[in-house]
Coordinates of C-alpha atoms in Angstrom, one line a residue:
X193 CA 12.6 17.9 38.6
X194 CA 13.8 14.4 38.8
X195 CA 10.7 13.2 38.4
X196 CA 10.4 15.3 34.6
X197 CA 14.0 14.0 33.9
X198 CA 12.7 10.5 34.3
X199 CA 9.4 10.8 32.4
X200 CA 11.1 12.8 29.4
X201 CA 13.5 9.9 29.2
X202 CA 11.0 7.5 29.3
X203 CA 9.6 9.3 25.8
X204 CA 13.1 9.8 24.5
X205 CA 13.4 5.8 24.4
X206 CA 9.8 5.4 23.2
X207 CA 10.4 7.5 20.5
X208 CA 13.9 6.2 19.5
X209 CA 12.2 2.4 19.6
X210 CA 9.8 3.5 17.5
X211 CA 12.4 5.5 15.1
X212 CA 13.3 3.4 11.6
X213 CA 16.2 4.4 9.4
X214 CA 15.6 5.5 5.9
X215 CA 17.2 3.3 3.4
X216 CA 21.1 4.2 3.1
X217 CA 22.5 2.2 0.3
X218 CA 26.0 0.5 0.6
X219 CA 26.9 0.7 -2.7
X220 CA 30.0 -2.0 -1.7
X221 CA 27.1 -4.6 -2.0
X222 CA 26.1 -3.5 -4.9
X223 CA 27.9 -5.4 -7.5
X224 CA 26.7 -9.0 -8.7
X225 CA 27.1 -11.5 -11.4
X226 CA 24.1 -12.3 -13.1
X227 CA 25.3 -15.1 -14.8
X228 CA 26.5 -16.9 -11.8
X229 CA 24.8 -20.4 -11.1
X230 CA 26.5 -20.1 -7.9
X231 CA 23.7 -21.8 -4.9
X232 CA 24.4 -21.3 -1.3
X233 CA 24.4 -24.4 1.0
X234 CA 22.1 -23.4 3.5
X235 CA 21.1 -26.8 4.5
X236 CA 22.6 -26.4 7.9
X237 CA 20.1 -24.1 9.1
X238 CA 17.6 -26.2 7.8
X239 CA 18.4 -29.0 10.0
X240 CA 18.3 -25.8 12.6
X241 CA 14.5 -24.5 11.7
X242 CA 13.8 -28.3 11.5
X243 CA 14.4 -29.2 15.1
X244 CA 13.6 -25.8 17.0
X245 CA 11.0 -24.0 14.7
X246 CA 7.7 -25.2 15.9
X247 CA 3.6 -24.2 15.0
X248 CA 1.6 -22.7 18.3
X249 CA -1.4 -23.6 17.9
X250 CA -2.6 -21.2 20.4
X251 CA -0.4 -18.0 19.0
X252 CA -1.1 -18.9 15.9
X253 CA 2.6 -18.8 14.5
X254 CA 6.0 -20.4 14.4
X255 CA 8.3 -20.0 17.6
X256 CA 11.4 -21.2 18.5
X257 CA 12.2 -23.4 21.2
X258 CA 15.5 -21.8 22.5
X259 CA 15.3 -23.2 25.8
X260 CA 15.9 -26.7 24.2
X261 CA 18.6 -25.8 21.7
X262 CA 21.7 -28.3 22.3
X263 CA 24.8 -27.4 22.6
X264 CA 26.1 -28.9 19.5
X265 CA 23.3 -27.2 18.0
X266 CA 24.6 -24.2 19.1
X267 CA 27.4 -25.2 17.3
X268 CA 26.4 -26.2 14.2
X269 CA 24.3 -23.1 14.0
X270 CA 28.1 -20.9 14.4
X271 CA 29.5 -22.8 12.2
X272 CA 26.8 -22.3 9.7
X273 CA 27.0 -18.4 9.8
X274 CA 31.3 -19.1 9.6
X275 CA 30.8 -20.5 6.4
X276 CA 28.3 -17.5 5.0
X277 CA 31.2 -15.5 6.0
X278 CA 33.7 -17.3 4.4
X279 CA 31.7 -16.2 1.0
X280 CA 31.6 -13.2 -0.8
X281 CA 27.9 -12.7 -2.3
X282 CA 29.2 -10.0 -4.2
X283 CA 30.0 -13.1 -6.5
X284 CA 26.0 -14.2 -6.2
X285 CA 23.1 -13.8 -8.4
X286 CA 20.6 -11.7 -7.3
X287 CA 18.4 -14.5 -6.5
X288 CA 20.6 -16.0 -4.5
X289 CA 22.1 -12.8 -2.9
X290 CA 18.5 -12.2 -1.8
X291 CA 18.3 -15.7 0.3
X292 CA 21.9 -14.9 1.2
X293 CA 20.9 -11.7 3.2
X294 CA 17.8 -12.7 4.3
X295 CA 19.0 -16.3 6.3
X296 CA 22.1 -14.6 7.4
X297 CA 20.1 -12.0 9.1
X298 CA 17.5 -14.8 10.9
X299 CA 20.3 -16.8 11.8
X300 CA 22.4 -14.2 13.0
X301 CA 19.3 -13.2 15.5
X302 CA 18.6 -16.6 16.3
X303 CA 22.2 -17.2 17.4
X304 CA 22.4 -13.6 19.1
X305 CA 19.1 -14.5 21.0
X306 CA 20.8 -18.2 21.9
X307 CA 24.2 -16.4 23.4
X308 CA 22.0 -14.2 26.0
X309 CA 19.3 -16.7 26.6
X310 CA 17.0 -16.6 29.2
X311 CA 16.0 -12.9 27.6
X312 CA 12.4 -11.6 27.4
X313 CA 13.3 -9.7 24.8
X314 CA 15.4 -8.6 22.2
X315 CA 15.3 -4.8 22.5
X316 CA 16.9 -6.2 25.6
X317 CA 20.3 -6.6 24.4
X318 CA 22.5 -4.4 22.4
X319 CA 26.3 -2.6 23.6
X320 CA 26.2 0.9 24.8
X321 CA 23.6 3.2 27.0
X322 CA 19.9 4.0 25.4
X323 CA 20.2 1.2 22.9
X324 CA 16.8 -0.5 22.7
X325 CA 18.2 -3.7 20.7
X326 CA 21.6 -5.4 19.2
X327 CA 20.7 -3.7 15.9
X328 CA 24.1 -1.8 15.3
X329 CA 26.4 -3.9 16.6
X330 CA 28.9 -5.7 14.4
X331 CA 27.6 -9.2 14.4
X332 CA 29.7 -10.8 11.2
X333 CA 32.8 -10.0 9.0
X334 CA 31.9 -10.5 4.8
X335 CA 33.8 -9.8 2.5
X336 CA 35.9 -7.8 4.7
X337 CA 33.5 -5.5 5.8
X338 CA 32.2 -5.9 9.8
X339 CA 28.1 -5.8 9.4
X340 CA 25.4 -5.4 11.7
X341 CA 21.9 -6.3 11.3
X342 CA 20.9 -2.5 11.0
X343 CA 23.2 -3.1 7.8
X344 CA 21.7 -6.1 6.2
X345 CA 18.0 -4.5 6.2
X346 CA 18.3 -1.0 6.2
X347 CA 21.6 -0.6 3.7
X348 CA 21.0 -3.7 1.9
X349 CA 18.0 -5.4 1.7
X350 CA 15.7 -2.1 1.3
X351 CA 17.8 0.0 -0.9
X352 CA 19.3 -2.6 -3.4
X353 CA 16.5 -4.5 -3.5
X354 CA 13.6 -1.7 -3.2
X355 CA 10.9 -4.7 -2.5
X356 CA 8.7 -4.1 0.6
X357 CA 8.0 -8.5 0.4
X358 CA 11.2 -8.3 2.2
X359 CA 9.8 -6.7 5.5
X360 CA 7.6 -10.3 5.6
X361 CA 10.7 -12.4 5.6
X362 CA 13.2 -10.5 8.4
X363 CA 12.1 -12.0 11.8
X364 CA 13.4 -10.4 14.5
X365 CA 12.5 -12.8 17.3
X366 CA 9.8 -11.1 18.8
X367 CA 6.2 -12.3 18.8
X368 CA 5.0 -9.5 16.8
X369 CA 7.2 -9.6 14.0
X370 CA 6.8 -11.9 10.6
X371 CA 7.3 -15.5 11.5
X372 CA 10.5 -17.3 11.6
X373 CA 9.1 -19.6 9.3
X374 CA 10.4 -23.5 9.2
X375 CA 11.8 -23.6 5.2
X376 CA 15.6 -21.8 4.3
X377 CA 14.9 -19.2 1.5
X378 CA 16.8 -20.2 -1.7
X379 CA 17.6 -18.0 -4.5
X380 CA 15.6 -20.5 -6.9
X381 CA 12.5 -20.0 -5.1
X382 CA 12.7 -16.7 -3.3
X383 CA 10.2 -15.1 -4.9
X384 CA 7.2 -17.7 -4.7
X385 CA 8.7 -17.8 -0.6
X386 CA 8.3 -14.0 -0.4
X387 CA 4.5 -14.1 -2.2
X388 CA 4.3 -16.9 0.7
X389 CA 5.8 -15.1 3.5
X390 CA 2.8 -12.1 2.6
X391 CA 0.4 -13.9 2.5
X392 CA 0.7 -15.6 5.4
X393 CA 1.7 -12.3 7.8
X394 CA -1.2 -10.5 6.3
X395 CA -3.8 -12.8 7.0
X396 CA -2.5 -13.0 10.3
X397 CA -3.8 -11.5 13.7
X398 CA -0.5 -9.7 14.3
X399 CA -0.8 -8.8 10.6
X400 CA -3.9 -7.3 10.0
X401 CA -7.1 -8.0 11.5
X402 CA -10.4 -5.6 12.8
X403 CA -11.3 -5.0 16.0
X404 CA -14.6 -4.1 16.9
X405 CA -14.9 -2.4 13.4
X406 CA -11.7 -0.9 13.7
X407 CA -8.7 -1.9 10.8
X408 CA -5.3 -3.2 13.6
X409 CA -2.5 -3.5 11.4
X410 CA 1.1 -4.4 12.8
X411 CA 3.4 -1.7 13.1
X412 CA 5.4 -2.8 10.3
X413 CA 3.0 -0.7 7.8
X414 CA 3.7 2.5 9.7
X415 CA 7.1 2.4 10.4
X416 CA 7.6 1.1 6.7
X417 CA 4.8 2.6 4.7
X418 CA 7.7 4.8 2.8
X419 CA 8.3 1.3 1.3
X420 CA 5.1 0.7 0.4
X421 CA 5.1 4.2 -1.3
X422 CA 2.6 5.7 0.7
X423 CA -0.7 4.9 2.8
X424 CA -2.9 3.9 -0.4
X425 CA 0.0 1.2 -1.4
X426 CA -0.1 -0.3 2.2
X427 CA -3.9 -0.8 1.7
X428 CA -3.2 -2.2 -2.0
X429 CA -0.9 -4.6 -0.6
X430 CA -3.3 -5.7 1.9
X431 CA -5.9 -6.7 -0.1
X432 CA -3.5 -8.0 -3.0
X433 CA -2.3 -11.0 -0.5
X434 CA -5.7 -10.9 2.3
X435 CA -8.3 -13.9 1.6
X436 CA -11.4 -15.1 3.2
X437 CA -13.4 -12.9 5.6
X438 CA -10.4 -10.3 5.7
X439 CA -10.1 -9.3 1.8
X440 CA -14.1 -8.9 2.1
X441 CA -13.5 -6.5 5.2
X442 CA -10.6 -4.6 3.8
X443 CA -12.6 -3.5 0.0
X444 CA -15.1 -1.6 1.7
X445 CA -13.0 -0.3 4.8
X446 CA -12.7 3.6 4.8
X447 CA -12.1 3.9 8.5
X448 CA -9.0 5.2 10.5
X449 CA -6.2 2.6 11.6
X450 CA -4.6 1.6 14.6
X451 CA -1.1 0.4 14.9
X452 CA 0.3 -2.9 17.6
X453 CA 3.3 -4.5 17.9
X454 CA 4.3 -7.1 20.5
X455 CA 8.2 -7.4 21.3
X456 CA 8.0 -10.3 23.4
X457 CA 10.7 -12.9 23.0
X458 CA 9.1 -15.6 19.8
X459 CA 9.6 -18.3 22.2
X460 CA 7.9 -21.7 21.9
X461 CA 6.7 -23.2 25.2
X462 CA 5.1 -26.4 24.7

């Protein structure tokens, strides 16, 4: 009996990993000004990505070095998510309220990794029994509203914005998820550094590759492919940002798929 218990637990928190949230929109976040020339000074956590954001050559991505953040790194990095909370995006462009979510939700995971560091990964930490990650636990005040990273993708980012680029641009500091990449996102750029951020994920290993003939795609385009519209979208996608050998591989594929994801802690070891 206990040994039943154990092993239908054991698939209870495999499923609920696996689970993603539909899209719940907060309309509170809704509101902009499109006429705002309003830019966000993200520069601090620039000098952050600039110092600790490093290329593996043999994973083939950015990590972070966490074990050699300094203190007053630390610091700087606290004091740069204080001053996104001291703003209201609501005030924002779109362009810039896009950068705006997407940096605060890196650096909030960044700094959430540095508080519990050593961790081997994030699904790790997070408050209460059966959580399997920090997702809904209130990480920041804006605006007066307390907000978790749960809210910033799945009642911001996704609904507002209905743009699946945005799944390339979240990292979650696990090796399997999109790179933390070493450049802030700004609101005059953001969607050339979205185009970017495809490209590069999808011509990735983790991304998409084959395996003895067989398509491997990241987990991403299954828990997600709602956003992509369906399975036919995902595959559209794919081959809209794939190059070289891949693109070739990925016109004529007409074979099943196979899903991976690695949560291991994004840490660069040198």
């Amino acid at each position: 009996m206990a040994r039943y218990f154990v092993s239908a637990l054991l698939l209870l928190l495999s499923i609920t990993a696996q689970a993603v949230p539909s899209p719940d929109r907060w309309s509170y976040w809704d509101k902009t000004d499109k006429k705002s020339e309003l830019a966000v000074d993200h520069s601090m956590w620039q000098r952050f990505l600039d110092r600790y954001v490093k290329h593996s050559e043999s994973m083939e991505m950015y990590m972070v070095e966490y074990g050699r953040v300094k203190k007053s790194d630390k610091e700087a990095l606290d004091v740069y998510l204080k001053s996104l909370a001291g703003q209201d995006p609501r005030k924002l462009n779109r362009s810039e309220q896009l950068a705006y979510w997407i940096n605060l939700y890196n650096a909030l995971t960044v700094d959430l990794i540095l508080d519990y560091y050593p961790v081997k990964s994030i699904t790790k930490l997070g408050k209460g029994w059966f959580r399997m990650g920090p997702w809904r636990d209130e990480l920041i005040t804006i605006a007066g509203q307390k907000i978790s990273l749960h809210d910033i993708e799945h009642r911001i980012l996704r609904p507002i914005w209905n743009n699946p680029r945005i799944h390339y641009a979240l990292n979650c500091a696990s090796i399997g998820c999109p790179d933390l990449l070493p450049d802030v996102y700004q609101g005059e750029s953001i969607d050339e550094q979205l185009d970017a951020a495809a490209r590069r994920f999808i011509n990735q290993r983790k991304g998409a590759s084959f395996v003895s003939g067989r398509l491997v795609l990241s987990s991403i385009f299954d828990w997600y492919e709602d956003d992509f519209v369906d399975e036919d979208n995902v595959m559209k996608e794919l081959k809209t940002f794939a190059s070289g050998d891949l693109k070739k591989k990925l016109e004529d594929y007409r074979g099943r798929t196979s899903y991976r994801y690695n949560w291991k802690l994004n840490e660069y070891r040198p």
